[in-house]
Short mmCIF file of C-alpha atoms and ligand atoms in Angstrom, two decimals:
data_model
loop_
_atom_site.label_atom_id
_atom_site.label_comp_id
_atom_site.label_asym_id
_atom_site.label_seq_id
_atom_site.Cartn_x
_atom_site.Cartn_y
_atom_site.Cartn_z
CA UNK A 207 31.56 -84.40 85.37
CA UNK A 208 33.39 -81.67 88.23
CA UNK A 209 30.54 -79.21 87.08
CA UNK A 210 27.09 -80.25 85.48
CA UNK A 211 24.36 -78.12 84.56
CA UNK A 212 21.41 -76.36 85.94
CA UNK A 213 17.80 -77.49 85.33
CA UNK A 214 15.58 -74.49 86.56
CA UNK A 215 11.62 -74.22 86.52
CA UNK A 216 10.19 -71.16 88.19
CA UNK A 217 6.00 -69.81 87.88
CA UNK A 218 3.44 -68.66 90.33
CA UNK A 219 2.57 -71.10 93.15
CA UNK A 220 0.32 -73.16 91.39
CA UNK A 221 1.14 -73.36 87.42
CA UNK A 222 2.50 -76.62 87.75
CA UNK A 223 6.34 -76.83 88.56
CA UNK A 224 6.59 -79.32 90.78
CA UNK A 225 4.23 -81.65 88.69
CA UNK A 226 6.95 -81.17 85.90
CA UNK A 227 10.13 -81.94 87.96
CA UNK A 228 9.02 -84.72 89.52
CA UNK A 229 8.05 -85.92 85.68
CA UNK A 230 11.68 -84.79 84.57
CA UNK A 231 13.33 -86.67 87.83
CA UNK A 232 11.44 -89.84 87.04
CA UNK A 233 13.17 -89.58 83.21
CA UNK A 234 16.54 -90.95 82.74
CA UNK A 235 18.20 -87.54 82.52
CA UNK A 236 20.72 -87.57 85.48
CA UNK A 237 18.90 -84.96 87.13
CA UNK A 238 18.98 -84.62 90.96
CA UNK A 239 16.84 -82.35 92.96
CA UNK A 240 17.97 -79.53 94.76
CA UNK A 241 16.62 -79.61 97.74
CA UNK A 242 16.14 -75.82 99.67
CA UNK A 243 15.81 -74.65 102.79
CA UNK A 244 13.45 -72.97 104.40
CA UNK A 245 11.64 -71.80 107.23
CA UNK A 246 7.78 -73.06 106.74
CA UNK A 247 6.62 -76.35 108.55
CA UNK A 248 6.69 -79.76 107.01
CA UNK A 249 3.08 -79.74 105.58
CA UNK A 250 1.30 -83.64 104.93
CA UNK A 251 4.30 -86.14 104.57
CA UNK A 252 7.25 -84.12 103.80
CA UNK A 253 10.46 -84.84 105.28
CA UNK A 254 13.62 -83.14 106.09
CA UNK A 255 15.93 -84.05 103.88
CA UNK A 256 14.04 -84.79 101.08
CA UNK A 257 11.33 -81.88 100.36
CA UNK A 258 13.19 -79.32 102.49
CA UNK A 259 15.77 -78.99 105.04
CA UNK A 260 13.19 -77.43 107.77
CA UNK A 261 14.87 -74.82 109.08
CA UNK A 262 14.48 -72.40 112.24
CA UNK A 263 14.24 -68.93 111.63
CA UNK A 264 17.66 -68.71 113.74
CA UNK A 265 19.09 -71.71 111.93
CA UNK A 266 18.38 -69.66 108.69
CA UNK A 267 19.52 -66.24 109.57
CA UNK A 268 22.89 -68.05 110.90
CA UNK A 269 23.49 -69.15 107.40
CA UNK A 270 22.75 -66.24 105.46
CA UNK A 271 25.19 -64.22 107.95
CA UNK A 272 27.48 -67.18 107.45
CA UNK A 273 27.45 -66.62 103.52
CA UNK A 274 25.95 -70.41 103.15
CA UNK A 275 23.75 -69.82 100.26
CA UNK A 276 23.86 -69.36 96.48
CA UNK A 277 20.34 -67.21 96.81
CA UNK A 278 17.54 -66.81 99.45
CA UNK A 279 14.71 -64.97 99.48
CA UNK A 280 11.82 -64.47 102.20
CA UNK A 281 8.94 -65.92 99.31
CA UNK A 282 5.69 -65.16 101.39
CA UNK A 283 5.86 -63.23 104.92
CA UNK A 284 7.56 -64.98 107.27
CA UNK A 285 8.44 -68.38 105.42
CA UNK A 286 11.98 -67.84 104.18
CA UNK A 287 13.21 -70.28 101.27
CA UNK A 288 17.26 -70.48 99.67
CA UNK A 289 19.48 -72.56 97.75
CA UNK A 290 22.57 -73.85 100.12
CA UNK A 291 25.88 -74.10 98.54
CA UNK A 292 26.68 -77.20 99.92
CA UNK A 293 23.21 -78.43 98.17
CA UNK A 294 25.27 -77.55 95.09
CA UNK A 295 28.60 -79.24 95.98
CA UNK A 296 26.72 -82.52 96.88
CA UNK A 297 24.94 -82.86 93.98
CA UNK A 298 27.91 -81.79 91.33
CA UNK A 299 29.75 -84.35 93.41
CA UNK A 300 27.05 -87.11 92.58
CA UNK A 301 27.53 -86.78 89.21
CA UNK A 302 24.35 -85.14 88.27
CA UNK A 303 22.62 -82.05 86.88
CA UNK A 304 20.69 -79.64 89.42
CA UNK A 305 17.02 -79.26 88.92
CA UNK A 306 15.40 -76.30 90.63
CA UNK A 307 11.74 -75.80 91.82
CA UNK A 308 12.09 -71.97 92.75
CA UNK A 309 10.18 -68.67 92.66
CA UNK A 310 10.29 -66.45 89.69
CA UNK A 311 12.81 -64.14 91.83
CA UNK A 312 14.81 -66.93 93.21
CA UNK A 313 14.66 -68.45 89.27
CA UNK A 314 16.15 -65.31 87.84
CA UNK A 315 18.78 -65.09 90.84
CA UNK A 316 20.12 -68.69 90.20
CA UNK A 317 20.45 -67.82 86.44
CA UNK A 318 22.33 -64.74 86.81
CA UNK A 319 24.54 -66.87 89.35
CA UNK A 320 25.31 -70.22 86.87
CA UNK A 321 24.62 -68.02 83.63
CA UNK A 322 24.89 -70.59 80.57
CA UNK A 323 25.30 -73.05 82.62
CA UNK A 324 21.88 -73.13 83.63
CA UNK A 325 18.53 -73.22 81.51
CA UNK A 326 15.60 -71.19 83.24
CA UNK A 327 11.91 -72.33 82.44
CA UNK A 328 9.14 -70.63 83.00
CA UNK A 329 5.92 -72.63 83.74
CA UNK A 330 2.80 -70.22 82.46
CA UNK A 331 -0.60 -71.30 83.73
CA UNK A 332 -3.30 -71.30 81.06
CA UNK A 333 -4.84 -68.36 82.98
CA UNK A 334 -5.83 -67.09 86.55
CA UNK A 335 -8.62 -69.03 86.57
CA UNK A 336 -6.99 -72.01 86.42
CA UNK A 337 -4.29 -71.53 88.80
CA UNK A 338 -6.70 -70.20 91.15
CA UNK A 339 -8.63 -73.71 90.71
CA UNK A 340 -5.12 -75.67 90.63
CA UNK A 341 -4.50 -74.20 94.04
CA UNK A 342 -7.51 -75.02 95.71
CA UNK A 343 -8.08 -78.57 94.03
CA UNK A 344 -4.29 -79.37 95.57
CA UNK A 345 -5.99 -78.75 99.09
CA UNK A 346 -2.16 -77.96 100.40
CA UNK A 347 -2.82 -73.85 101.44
CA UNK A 348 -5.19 -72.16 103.67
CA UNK A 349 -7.72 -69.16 102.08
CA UNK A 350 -5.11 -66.69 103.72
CA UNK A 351 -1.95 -68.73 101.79
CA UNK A 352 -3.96 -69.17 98.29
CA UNK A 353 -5.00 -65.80 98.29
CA UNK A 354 -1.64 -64.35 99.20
CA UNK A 355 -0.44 -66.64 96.17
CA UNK A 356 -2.85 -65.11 93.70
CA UNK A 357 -1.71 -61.51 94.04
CA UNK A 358 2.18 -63.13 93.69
CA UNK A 359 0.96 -64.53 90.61
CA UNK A 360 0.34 -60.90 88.91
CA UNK A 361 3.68 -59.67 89.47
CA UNK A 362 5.34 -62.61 88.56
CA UNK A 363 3.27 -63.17 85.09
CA UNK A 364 5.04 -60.18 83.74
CA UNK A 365 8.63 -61.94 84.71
CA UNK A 366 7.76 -64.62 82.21
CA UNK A 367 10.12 -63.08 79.07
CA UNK A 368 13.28 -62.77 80.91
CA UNK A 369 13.59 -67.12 81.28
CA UNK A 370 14.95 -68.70 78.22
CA UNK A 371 11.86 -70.70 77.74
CA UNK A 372 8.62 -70.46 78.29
CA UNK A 373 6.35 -74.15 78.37
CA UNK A 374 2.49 -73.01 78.62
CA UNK A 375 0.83 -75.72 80.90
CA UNK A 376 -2.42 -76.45 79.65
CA UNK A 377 -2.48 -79.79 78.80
CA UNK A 378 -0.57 -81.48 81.12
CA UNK A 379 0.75 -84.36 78.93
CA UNK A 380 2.06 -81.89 76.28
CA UNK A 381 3.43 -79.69 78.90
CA UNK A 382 5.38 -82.65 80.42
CA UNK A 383 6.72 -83.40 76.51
CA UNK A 384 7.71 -80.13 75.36
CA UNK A 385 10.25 -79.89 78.83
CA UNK A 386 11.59 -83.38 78.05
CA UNK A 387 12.53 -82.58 75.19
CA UNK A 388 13.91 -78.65 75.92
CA UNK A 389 16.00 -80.64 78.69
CA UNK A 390 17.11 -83.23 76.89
CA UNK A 391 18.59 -80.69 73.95
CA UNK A 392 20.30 -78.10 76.40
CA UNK A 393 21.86 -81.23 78.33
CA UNK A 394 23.33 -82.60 75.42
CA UNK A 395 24.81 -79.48 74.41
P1 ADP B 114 3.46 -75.60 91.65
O1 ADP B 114 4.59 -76.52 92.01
O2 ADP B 114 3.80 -74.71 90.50
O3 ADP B 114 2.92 -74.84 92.82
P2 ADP B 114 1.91 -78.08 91.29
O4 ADP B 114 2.78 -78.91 90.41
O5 ADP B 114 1.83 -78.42 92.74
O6 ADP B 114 2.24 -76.52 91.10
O7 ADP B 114 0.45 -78.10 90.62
C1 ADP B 114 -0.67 -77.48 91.26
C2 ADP B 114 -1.89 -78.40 91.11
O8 ADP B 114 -2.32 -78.38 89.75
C3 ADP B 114 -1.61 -79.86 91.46
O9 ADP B 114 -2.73 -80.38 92.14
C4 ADP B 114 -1.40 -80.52 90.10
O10 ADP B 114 -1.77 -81.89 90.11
C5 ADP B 114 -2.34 -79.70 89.19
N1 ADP B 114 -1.90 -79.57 87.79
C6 ADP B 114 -0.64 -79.45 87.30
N2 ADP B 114 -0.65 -79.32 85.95
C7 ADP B 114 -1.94 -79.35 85.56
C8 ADP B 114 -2.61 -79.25 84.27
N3 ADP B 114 -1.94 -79.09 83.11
N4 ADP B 114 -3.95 -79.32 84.28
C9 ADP B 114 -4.64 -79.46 85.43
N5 ADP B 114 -4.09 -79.57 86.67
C10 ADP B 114 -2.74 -79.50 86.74
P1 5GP B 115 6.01 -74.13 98.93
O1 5GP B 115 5.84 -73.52 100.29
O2 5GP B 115 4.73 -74.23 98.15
O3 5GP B 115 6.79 -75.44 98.98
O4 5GP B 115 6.95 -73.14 98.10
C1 5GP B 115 6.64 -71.79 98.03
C2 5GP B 115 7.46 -71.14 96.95
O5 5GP B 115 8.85 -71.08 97.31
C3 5GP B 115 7.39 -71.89 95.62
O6 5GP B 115 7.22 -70.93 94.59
C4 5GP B 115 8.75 -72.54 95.55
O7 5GP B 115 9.12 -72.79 94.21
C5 5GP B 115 9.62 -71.47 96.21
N1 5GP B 115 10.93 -71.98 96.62
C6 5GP B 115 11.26 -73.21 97.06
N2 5GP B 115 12.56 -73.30 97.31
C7 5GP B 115 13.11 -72.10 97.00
C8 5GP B 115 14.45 -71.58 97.04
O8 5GP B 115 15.42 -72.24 97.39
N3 5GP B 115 14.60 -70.29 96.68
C9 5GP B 115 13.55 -69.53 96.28
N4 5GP B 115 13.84 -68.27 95.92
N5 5GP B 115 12.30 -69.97 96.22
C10 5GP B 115 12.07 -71.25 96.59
#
């Protein structure tokens, strides 16, 4: 494979994406994570390398000016987050398919980039409710952060029809079946 494909799963900061990648990484699909960069500290155990590459605000704004990155996007004020090219290149050199855990904007962007491609998913929380209780049972953001998150949420929502599928997470074990198998399908194509 000189080229694979594009795995991408976008929602609002809470639905649920990165509980679905890591369930689609763990599957024998040859699926490698694209790991971004960005500007926010490490938060608990994550490492550079693996959950980010932990950039400086200078380190980032020398690669956008450099042309370094497929898209990037400042997600919440301040904290900066992109896809590097070279992320790209590494992984298509492995052998494997990219899977994305992006924003709805930054899902759309990589889309429009890879066009077919790539498969765009759209994670859709049950209801605000329940991604306002997903956020604050993870125990990751502060008030400020989960809040800031919530009113996110409303705009993106509406972004929901313009992925090419949508997997509702309500019952997690479902949730984690349906995007097997919606994977497993546009892979083999
Ligand atoms: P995201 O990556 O979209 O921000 P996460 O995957 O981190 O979301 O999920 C947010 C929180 O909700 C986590 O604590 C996760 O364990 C929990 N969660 C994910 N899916 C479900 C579900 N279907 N029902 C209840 N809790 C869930
Ligand atoms: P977190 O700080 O919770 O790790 O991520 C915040 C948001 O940034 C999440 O919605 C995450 O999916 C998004 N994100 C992570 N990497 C990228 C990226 O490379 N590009 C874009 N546009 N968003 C990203």
């Amino acid at each position: 494979m000189s080229e694979g494909k594009c795995i991408i799963l976008s929602a609002p900061s809470g639905a649920g994406k990165t509980t679905l990648v890591k369930h689609l990484l763990a599957e024998d699909l040859k699926l490698s994570f694209s790991i971004s960069a960005s500007t926010r500290k490490p938060r608990g155990k994550e490492k550079h390398g693996v959950d980010y590459y932990f950039l400086s605000p200078e380190e980032f704004k020398q690669k956008v000016e450099e042309g370094h990155f497929v898209e990037w996007e400042e997600v919440y004020t301040d904290h900066c987050y992109g896809t590097l090219k070279s992320e790209v290149d590494r992984i298509w050199a492995d052998e494997k398919h990219l899977i994305f855990d992006v924003d709805v904007v930054g899902g759309l962007n990589l889309k429009k980039y890879f066009g077919d491609k790539a498969l765009a998913i759209f994670v859709m929380p049950p209801d605000m409710a329940s991604l306002e209780s997903r956020l604050r049972s993870r125990g990751t953001d502060s008030e400020d952060r989960i809040l800031q998150r919530l009113e996110k949420a409303k705009t993106e929502l509406i972004t929901a029809d313009q992925f090419d599928h949508i997997i509702l997470n309500d019952d997690l074990e479902k949730a984690k079946k349906e995007v097997k198998n919606v994977v497993k399908a546009f892979l083999a194509q």
